Short mmCIF file of C-alpha atoms and ligand atoms in Angstrom, two decimals:
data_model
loop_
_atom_site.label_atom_id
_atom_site.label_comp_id
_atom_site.label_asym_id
_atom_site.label_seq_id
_atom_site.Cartn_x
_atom_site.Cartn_y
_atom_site.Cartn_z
CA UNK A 1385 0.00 0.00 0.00
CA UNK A 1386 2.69 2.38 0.88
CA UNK A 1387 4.55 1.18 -1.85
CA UNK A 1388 2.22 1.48 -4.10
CA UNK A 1389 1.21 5.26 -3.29
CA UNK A 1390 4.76 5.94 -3.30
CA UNK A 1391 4.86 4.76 -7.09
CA UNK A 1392 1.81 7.58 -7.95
CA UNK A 1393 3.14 9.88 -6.30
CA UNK A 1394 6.51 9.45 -7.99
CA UNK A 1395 4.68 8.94 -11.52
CA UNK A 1396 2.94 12.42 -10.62
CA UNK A 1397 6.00 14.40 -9.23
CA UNK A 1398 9.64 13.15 -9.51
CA UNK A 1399 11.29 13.86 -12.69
CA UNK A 1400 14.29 11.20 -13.36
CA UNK A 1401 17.69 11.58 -14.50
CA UNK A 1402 18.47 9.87 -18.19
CA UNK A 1403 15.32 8.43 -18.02
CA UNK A 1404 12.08 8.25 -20.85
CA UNK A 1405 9.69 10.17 -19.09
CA UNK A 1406 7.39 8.41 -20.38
CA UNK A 1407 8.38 4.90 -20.06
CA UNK A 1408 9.03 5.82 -16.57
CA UNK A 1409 5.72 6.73 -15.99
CA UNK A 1410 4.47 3.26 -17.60
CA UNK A 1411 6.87 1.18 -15.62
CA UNK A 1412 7.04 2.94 -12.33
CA UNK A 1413 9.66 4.04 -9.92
CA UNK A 1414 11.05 0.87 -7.75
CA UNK A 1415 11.84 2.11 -4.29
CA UNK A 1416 14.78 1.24 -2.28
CA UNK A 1417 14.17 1.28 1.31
CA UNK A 1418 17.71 0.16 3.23
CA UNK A 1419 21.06 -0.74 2.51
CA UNK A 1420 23.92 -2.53 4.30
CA UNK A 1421 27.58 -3.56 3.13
CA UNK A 1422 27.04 -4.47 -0.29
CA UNK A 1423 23.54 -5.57 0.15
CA UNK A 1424 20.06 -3.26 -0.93
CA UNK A 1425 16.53 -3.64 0.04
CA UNK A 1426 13.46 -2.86 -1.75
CA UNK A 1427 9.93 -1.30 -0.42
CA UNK A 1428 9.34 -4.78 -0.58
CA UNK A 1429 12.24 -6.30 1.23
CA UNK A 1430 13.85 -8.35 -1.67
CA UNK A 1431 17.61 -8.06 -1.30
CA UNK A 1432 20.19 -7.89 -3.93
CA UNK A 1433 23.69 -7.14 -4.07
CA UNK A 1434 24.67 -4.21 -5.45
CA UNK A 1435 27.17 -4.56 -8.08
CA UNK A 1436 26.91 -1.05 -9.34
CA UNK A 1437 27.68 0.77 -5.90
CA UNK A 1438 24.17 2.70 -6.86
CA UNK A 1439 25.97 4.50 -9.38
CA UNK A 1440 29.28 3.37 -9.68
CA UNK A 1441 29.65 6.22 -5.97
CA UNK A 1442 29.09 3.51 -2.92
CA UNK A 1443 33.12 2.69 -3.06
CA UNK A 1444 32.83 2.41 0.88
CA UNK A 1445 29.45 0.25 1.07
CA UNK A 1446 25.90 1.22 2.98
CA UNK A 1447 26.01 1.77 6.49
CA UNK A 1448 29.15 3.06 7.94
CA UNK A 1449 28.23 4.17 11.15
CA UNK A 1450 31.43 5.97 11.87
CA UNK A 1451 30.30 7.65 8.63
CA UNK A 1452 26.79 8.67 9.48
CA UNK A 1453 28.54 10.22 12.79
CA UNK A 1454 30.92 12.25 11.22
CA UNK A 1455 27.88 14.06 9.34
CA UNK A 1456 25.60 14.16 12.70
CA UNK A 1457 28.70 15.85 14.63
CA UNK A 1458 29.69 18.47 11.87
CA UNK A 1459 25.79 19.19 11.68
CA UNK A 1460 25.53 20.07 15.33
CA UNK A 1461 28.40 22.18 15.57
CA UNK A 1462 28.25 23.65 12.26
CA UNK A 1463 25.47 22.65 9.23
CA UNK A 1464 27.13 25.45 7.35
CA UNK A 1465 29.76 27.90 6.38
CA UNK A 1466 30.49 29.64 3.16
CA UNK A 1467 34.25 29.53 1.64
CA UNK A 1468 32.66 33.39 0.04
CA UNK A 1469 34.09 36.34 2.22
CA UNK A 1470 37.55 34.30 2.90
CA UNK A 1471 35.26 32.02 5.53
CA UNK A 1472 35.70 28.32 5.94
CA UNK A 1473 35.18 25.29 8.23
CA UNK A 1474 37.88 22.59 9.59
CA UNK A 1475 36.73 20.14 8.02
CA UNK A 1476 36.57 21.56 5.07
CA UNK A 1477 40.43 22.74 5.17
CA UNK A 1478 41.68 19.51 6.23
CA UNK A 1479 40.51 17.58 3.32
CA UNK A 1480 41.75 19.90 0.87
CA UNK A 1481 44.96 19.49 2.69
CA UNK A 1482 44.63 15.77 3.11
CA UNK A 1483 43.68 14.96 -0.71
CA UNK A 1484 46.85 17.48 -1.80
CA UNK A 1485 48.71 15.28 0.16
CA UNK A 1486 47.65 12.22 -1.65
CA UNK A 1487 46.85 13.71 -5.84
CA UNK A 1488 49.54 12.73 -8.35
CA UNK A 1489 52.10 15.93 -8.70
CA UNK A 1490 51.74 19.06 -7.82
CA UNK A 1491 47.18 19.11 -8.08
CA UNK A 1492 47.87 20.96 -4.30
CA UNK A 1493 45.16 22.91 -4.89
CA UNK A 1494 41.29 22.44 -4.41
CA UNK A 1495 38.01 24.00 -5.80
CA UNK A 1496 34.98 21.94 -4.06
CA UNK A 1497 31.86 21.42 -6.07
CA UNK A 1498 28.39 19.40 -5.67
CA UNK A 1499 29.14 16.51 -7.64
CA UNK A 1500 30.95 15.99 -10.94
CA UNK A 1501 28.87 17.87 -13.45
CA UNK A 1502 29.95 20.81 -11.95
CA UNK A 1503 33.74 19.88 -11.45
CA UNK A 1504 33.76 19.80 -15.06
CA UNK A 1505 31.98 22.90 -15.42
CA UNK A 1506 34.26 24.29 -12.94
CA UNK A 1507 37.51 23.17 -15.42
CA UNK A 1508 35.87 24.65 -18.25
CA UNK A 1509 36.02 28.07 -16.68
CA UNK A 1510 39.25 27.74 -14.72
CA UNK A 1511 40.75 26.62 -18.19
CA UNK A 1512 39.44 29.80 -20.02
CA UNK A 1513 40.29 31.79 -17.11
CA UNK A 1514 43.89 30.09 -17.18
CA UNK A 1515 44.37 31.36 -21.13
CA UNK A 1516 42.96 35.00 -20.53
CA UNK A 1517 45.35 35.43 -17.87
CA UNK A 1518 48.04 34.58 -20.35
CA UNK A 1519 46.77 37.09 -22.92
CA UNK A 1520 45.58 33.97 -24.95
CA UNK A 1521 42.05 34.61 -25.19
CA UNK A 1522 41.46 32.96 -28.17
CA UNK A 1523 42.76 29.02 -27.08
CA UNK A 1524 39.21 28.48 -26.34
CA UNK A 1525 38.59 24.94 -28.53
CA UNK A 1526 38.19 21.70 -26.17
CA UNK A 1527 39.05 18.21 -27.52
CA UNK A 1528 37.45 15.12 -25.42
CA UNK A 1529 36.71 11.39 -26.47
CA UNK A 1530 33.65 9.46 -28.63
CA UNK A 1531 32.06 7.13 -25.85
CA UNK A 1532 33.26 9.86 -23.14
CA UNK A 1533 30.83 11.33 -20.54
CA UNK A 1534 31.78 14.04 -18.55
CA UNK A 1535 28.92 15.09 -17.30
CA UNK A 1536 25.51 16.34 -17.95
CA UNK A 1537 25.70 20.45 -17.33
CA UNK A 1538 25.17 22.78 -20.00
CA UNK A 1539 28.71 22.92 -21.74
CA UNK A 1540 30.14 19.82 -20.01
CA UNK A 1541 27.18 17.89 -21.86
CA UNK A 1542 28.64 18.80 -24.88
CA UNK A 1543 32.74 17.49 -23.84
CA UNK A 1544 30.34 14.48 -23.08
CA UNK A 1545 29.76 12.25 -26.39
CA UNK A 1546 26.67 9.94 -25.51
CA UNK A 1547 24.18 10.87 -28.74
CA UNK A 1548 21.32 10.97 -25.82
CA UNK A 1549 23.14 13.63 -24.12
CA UNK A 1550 22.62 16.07 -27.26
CA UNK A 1551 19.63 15.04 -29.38
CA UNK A 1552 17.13 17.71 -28.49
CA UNK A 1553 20.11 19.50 -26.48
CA UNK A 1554 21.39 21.31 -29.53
CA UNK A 1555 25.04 19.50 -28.02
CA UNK A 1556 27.38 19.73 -29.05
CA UNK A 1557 28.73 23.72 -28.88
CA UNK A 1558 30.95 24.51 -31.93
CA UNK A 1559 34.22 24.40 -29.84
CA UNK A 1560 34.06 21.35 -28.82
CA UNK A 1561 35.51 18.45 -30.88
CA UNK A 1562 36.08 14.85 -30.25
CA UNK A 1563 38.32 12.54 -31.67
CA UNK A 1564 37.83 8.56 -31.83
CA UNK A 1565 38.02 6.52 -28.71
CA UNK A 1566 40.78 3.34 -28.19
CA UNK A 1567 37.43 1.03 -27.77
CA UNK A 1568 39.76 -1.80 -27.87
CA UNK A 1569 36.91 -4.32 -28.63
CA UNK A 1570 35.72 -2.43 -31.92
CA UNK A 1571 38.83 -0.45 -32.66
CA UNK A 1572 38.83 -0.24 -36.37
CA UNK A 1573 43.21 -1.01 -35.94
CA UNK A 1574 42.42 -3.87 -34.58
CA UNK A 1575 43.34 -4.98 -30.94
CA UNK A 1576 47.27 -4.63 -30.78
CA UNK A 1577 48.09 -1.97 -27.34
CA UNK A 1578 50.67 -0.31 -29.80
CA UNK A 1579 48.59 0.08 -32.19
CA UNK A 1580 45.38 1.49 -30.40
CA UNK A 1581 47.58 3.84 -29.06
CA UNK A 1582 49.67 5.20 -32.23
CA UNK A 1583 45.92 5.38 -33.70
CA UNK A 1584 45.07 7.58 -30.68
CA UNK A 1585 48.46 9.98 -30.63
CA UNK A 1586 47.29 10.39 -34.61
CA UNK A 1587 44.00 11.69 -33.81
CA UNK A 1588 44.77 13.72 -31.05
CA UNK A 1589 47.61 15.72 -33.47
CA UNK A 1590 45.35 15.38 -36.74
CA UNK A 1591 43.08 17.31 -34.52
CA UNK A 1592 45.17 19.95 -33.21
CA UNK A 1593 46.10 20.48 -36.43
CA UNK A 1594 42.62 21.09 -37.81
CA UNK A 1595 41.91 23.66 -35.01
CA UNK A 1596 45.35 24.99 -34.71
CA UNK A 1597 47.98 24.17 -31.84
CA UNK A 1598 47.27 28.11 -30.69
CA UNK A 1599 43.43 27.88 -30.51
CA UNK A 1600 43.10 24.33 -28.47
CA UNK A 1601 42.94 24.85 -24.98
CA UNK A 1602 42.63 21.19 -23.18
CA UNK A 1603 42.07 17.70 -23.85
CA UNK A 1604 39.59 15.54 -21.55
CA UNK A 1605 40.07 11.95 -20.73
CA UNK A 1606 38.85 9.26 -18.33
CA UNK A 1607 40.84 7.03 -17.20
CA UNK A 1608 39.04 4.47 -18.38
CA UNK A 1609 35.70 5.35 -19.88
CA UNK A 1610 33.04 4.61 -17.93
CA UNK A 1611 29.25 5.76 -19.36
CA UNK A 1612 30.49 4.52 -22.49
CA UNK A 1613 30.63 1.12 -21.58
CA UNK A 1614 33.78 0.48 -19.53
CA UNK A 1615 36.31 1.26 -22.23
CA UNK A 1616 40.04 0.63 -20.64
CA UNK A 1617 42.98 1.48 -22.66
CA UNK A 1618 45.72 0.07 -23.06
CA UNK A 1619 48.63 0.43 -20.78
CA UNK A 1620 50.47 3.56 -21.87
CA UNK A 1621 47.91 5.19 -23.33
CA UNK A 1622 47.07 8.01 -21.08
CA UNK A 1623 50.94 8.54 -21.19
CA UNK A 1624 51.05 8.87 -24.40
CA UNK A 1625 48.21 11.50 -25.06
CA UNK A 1626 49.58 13.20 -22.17
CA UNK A 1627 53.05 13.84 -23.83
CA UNK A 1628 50.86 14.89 -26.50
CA UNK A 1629 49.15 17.42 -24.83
CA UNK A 1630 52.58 18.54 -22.92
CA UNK A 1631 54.42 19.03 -26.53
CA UNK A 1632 51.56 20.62 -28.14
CA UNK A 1633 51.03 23.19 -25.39
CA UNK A 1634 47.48 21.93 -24.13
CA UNK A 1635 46.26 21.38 -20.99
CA UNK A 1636 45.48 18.03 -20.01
CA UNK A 1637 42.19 17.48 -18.11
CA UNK A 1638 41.84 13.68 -16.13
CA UNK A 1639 38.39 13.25 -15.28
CA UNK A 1640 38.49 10.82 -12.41
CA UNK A 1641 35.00 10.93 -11.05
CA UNK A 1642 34.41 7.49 -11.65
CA UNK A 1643 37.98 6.41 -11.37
CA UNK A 1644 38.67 8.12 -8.39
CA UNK A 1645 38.57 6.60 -4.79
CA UNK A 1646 40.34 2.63 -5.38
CA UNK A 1647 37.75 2.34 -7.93
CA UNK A 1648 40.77 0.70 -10.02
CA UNK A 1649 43.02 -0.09 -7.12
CA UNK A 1650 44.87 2.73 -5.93
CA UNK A 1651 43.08 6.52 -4.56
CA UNK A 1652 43.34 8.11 -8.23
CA UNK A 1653 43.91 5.56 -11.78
CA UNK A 1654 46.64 8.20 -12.95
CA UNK A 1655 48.40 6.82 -10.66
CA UNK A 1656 49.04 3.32 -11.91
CA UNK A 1657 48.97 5.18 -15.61
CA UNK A 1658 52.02 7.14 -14.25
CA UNK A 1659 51.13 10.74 -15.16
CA UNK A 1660 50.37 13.96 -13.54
CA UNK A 1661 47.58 15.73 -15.49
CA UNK A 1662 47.07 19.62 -15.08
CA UNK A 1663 43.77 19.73 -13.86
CA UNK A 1664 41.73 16.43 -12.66
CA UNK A 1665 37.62 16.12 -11.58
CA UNK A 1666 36.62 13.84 -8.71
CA UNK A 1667 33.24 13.37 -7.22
CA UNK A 1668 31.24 9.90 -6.26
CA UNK A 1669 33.75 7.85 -4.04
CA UNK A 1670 35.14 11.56 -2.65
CA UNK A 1671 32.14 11.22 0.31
CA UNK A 1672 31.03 7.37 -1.23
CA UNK A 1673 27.84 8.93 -2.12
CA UNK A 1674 26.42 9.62 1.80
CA UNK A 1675 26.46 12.86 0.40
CA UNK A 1676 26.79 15.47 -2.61
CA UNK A 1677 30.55 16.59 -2.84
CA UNK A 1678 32.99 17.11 -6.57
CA UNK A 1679 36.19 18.17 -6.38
CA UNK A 1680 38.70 19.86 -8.99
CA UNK A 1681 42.38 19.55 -8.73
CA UNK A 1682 44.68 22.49 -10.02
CA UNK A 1683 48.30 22.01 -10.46
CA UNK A 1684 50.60 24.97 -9.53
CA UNK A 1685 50.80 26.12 -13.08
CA UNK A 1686 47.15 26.58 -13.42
CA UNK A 1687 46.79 27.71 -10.09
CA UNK A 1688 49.18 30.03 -10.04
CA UNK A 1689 48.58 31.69 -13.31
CA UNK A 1690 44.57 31.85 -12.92
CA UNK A 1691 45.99 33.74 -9.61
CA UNK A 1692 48.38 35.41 -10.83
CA UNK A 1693 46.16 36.91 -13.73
CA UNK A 1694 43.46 38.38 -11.34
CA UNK A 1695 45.79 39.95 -9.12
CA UNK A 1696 43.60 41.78 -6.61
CA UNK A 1697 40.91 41.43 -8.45
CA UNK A 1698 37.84 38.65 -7.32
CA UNK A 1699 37.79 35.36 -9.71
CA UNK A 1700 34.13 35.39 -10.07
CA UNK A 1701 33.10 31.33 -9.62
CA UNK A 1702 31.79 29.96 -6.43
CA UNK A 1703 29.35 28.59 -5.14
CA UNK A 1704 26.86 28.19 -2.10
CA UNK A 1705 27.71 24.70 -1.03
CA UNK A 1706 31.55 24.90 -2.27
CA UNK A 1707 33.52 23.24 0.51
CA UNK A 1708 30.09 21.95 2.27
CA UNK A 1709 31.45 20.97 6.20
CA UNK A 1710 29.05 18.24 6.39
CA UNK A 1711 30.41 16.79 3.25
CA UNK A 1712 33.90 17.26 3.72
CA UNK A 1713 33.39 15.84 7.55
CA UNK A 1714 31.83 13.17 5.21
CA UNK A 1715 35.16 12.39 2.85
CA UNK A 1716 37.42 13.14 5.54
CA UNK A 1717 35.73 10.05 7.86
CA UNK A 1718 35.45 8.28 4.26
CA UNK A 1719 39.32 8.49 3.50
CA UNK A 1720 40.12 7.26 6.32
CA UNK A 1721 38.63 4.12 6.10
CA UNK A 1722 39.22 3.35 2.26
CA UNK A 1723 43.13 3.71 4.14
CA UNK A 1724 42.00 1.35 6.83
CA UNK A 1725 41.40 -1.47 4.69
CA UNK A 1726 38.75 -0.65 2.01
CA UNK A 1727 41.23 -0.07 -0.75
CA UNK A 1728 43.38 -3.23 0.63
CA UNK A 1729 39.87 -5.12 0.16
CA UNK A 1730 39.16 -3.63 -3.27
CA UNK A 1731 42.34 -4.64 -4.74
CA UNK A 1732 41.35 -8.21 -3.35
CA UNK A 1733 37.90 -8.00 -4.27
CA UNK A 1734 38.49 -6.72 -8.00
CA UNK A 1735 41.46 -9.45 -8.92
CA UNK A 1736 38.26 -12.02 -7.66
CA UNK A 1737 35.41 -10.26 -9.78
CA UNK A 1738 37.87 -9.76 -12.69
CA UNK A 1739 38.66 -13.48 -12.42
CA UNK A 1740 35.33 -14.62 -12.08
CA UNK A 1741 33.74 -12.41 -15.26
CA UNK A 1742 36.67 -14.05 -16.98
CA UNK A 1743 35.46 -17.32 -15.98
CA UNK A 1744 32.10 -16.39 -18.27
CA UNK A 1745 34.50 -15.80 -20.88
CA UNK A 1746 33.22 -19.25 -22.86
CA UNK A 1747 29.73 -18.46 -22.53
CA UNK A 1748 27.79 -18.27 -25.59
CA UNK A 1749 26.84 -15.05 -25.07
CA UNK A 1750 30.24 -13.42 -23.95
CA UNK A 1751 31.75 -11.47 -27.01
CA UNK A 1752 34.34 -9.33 -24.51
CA UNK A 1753 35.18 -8.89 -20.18
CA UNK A 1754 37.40 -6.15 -19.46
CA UNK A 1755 37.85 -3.76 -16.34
CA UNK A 1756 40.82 -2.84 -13.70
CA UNK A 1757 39.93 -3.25 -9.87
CA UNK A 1758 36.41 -2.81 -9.17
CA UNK A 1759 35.36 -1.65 -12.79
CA UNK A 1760 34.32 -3.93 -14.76
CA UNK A 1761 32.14 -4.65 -17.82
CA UNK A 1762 31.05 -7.87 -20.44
CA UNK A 1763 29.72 -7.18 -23.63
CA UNK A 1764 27.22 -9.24 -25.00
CA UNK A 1765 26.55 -10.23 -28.39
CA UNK A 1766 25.40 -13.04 -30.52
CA UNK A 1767 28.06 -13.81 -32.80
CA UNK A 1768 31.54 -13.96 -31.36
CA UNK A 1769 33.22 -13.45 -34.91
CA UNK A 1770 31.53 -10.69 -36.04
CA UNK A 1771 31.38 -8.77 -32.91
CA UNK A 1772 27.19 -8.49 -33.34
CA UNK A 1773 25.46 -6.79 -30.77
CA UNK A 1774 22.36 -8.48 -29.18
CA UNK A 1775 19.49 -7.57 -31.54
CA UNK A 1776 17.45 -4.52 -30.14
CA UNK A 1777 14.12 -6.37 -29.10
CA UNK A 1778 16.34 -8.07 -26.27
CA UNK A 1779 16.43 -4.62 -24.75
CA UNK A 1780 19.02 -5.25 -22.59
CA UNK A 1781 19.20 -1.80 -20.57
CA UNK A 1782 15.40 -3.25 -19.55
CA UNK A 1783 14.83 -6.86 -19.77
CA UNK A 1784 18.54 -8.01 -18.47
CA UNK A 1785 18.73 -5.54 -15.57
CA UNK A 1786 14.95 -6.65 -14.52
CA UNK A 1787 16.00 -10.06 -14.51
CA UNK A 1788 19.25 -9.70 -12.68
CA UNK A 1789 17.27 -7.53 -10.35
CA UNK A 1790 15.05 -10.44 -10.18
CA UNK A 1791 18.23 -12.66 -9.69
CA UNK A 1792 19.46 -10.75 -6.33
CA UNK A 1793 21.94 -8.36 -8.43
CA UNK A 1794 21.83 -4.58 -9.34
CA UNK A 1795 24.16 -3.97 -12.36
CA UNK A 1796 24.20 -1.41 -15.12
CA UNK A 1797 22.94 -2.68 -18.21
CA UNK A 1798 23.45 -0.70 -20.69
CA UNK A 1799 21.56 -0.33 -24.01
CA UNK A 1800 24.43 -1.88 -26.55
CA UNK A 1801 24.06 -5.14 -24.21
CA UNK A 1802 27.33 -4.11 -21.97
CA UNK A 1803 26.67 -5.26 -18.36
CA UNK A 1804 28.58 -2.92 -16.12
CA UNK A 1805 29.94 -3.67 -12.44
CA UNK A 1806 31.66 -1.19 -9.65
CA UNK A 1807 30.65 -3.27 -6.79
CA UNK A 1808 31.37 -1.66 -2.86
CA UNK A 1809 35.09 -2.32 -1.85
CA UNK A 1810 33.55 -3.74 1.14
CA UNK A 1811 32.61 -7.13 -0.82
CA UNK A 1812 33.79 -10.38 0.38
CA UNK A 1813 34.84 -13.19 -1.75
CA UNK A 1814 31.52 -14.70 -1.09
CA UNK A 1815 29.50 -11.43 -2.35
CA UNK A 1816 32.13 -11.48 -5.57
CA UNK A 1817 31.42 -14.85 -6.06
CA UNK A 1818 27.61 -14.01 -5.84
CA UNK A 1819 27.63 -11.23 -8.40
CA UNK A 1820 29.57 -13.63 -10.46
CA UNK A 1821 27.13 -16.39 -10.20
CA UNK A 1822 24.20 -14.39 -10.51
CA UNK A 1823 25.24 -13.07 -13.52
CA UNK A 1824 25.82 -16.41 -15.07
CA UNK A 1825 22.19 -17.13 -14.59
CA UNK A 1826 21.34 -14.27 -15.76
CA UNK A 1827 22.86 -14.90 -19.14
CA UNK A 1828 21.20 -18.36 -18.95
CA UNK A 1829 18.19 -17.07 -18.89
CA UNK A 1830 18.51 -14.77 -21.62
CA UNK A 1831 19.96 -17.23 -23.66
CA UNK A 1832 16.38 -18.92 -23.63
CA UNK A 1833 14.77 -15.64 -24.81
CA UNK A 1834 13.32 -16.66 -28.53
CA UNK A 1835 14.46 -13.57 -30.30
CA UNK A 1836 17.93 -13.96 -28.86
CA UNK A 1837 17.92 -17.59 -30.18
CA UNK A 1838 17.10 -16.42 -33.33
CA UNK A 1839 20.08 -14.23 -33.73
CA UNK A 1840 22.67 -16.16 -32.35
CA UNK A 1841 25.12 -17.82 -34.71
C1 PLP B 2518 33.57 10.62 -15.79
C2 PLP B 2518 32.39 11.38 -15.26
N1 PLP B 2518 32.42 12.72 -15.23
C3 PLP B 2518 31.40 13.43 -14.73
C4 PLP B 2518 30.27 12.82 -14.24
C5 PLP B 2518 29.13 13.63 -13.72
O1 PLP B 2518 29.04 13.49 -12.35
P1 PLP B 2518 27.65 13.80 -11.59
O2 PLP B 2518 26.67 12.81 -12.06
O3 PLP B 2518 28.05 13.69 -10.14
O4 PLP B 2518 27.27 15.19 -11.94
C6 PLP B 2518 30.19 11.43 -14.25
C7 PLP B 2518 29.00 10.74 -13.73
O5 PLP B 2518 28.82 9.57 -13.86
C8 PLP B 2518 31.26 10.69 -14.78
O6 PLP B 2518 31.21 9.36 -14.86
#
């Protein structure tokens, strides 16, 4: 009954992110109700694990106590405090100190956002900020990736290169450009590391070329790509486009806000990829999603030439809830346990799901399983030789995440048939092995769908 009014009052009221309103409407919200390690409950107490950390942002797990205090006591003694007329809070202070400590380089300095729309907002105007203060007004064009998302504000929509983020959007703006991603599945070079990457370092200067060296101001990257279906390139690739960027004058942009937080193993991916970029975005696994907190990193050289460049005068971008207390009480308590263990267990944890997604590998079903750490993603088709996507009547983003919600598992299914997984850190080897083995049955299942019969080879 309660659930039920919950579901017309959400038909009635709550507008959805990346959602068909309309198919919402006909299918109706599913309410989540609790949540505890890696396990969620439903308004109607069915449990699942929760192999997609609610969105890919959990990194710590549900129901940290020591977490929910850390909020409460920052509340009590201080809900609030604006970073505007040179104010700020403790808590706020210390984590900007504590994550300088720990960013690649020399990103010692810290602009707080909401979330990770806006850190990439943010970048876009500390970058143009960064070239007026050079007297280079006009290096003002932004190169990102095809597949890459980077956010759904109203330029950072347009870095991102989903379709459904610009249809109807009029995305993308005219100076921003995008050059081929290393997709190493459906690379048109084929699979070889060397060559992905050469094809990449080509693109990335054909580019530059096109626009000229003097009007491109940055160049953003994930990590690994994660809205576009859990695209990892090869080893050396960030390098290389980094170098790029570095010879080419252009400022180098890693958004981590997936990444970020032992999502892949250590605090921030450019780590293992050995590089330092100039600025870097960070959100999710910052407060593990108790609460809304972004983050953008600014090396000294951007730093000190945006500040440099104003002089006395204000740099007019802030916000309200920059630097919130209560969420930077939130990642302070947060980062201490991913250091206690978490990203110890994630390390663990990922080696187990990677090896058990690999164990699906000979399923008929199984066309590709990549991922590094806790990010992780196998993409389904029906013919192994030709690479064919499942046809579109299997609706995958629909049909395969209802039935592994059915199955005890949350996962991301996306719309090409990619099934995507950032479980908690917090998973044992007997909630890896779950996911795992849920997931098989899962693919069983669909492998007895008639239309998906039909189309496999
Ligand atoms: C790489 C990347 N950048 C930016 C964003 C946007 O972050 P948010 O949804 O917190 O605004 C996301 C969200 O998934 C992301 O994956």
């Amino acid at each position: 009954m309660l659930s039920n009014s919950l579901v017309e009052l959400d038909r009635a009221h709550l507008v959805h992110p990346v959602a068909s309103y309309r198919g919402h409407e006909q299918a109706g919200v599913r309410v989540l109700k609790s949540a505890k390690g890696a396990t969620v409950t439903d308004a109607s107490g069915h449990q699942m694990l929760d192999g997609f950390a609610g969105l890919w942002c959990v990194n710590a797990g549900y129901g940290h106590e020591s977490i929910v205090e850390a909020a409460a006591r920052q509340m009590r003694e201080l809900p609030y405090a604006t970073g505007y007329f040179s104010l700020g809070s403790e808590p706020a202070i210390r984590l900007a100190a504590e994550l300088a400590e720990r960013t690649p380089g020399d990103l010692n300095h810290v602009y707080f956002t909401l979330g990770g729309s806006d850190a990439v907002d943010s970048t876009v105007r500390f970058i143009r900020y960064y070239y007026h203060s050079l007297g280079k007004p006009t290096k003002d064009q932004f190169i990102s990736l095809e597949q890459g998302y980077h956010g759904s504000s109203t330029v950072g929509a347009g870095l991102t290169a989903l379709p459904v983020f610009h249809a109807g959007f009029g995305m993308p703006l005219d100076w921003q450009h995008k050059i081929p991603t290393h997709y190493a599945y459906r690379n048109p070079v084929g699979t070889d590391p060397q060559a992905i990457i050469a094809a990449s370092v080509k693109a990335l200067r054909a580019k530059v070329e096109e626009i000229g060296a003097e009007r491109v101001a940055a160049f953003y990257v994930e990590p690994i790509q994660g809205s576009g279906g859990v695209l990892v390139p090869p080893t050396g690739w960030m390098k290389a486009m980094r170098d790029v960027c570095t010879e080419l004058d252009i400022l180098f942009v890693a958004d981590e806000v997936i990444t970020g937080f032992g999502r892949t193993g250590p605090l921030f991916a450019c780590s293992d990829d050995g590089i330092v970029p100039d600025l870097m975005t960070t959100a999710k696994g910052l407060t593990s999603g108790y609460v809304p907190m972004g983050a953008v990193f600014l090396s000294e050289k951007v730093y000190q030439t945006i500040a440099d460049g104003a002089g006395p005068a204000a740099i007019g971008h802030g916000y309200t809830y920059s630097a919130h207390p209560v969420s930077a009480a939130v990642g302070l308590e947060v980062l201490r346990l991913y250091e206690n263990g978490l990203l110890e267990n994630g390390v663990k944890a990922g080696a187990r799901l990677m090896a058990g997604l690999q164990s699906l590998s000979s399923h008929p079903l199984v066309g590709d399983v990549r991922g590094r750490g806790m990010l992780a993603a196998i993409e389904l088709v029906v013919d192994k030789e030709r690479k064919t996507p499942l046809p579109a009547a299997a609706d995958p983003s629909r049909r395969i995440f209802d039935r592994a919600w059915n199955n005890g598992l949350v996962i991301r299914a996306f719309g090409n048939g990619v099934l995507g997984y950032a479980p908690p850190l917090c998973c044992t080897e007997a909630e890896i092995d779950a996911i795992v083995e849920r997931t098989a049955k899962t693919l069983d299942q669909t492998l007895n769908d008639p239309d998906v019969r039909a189309a496999l080879v």
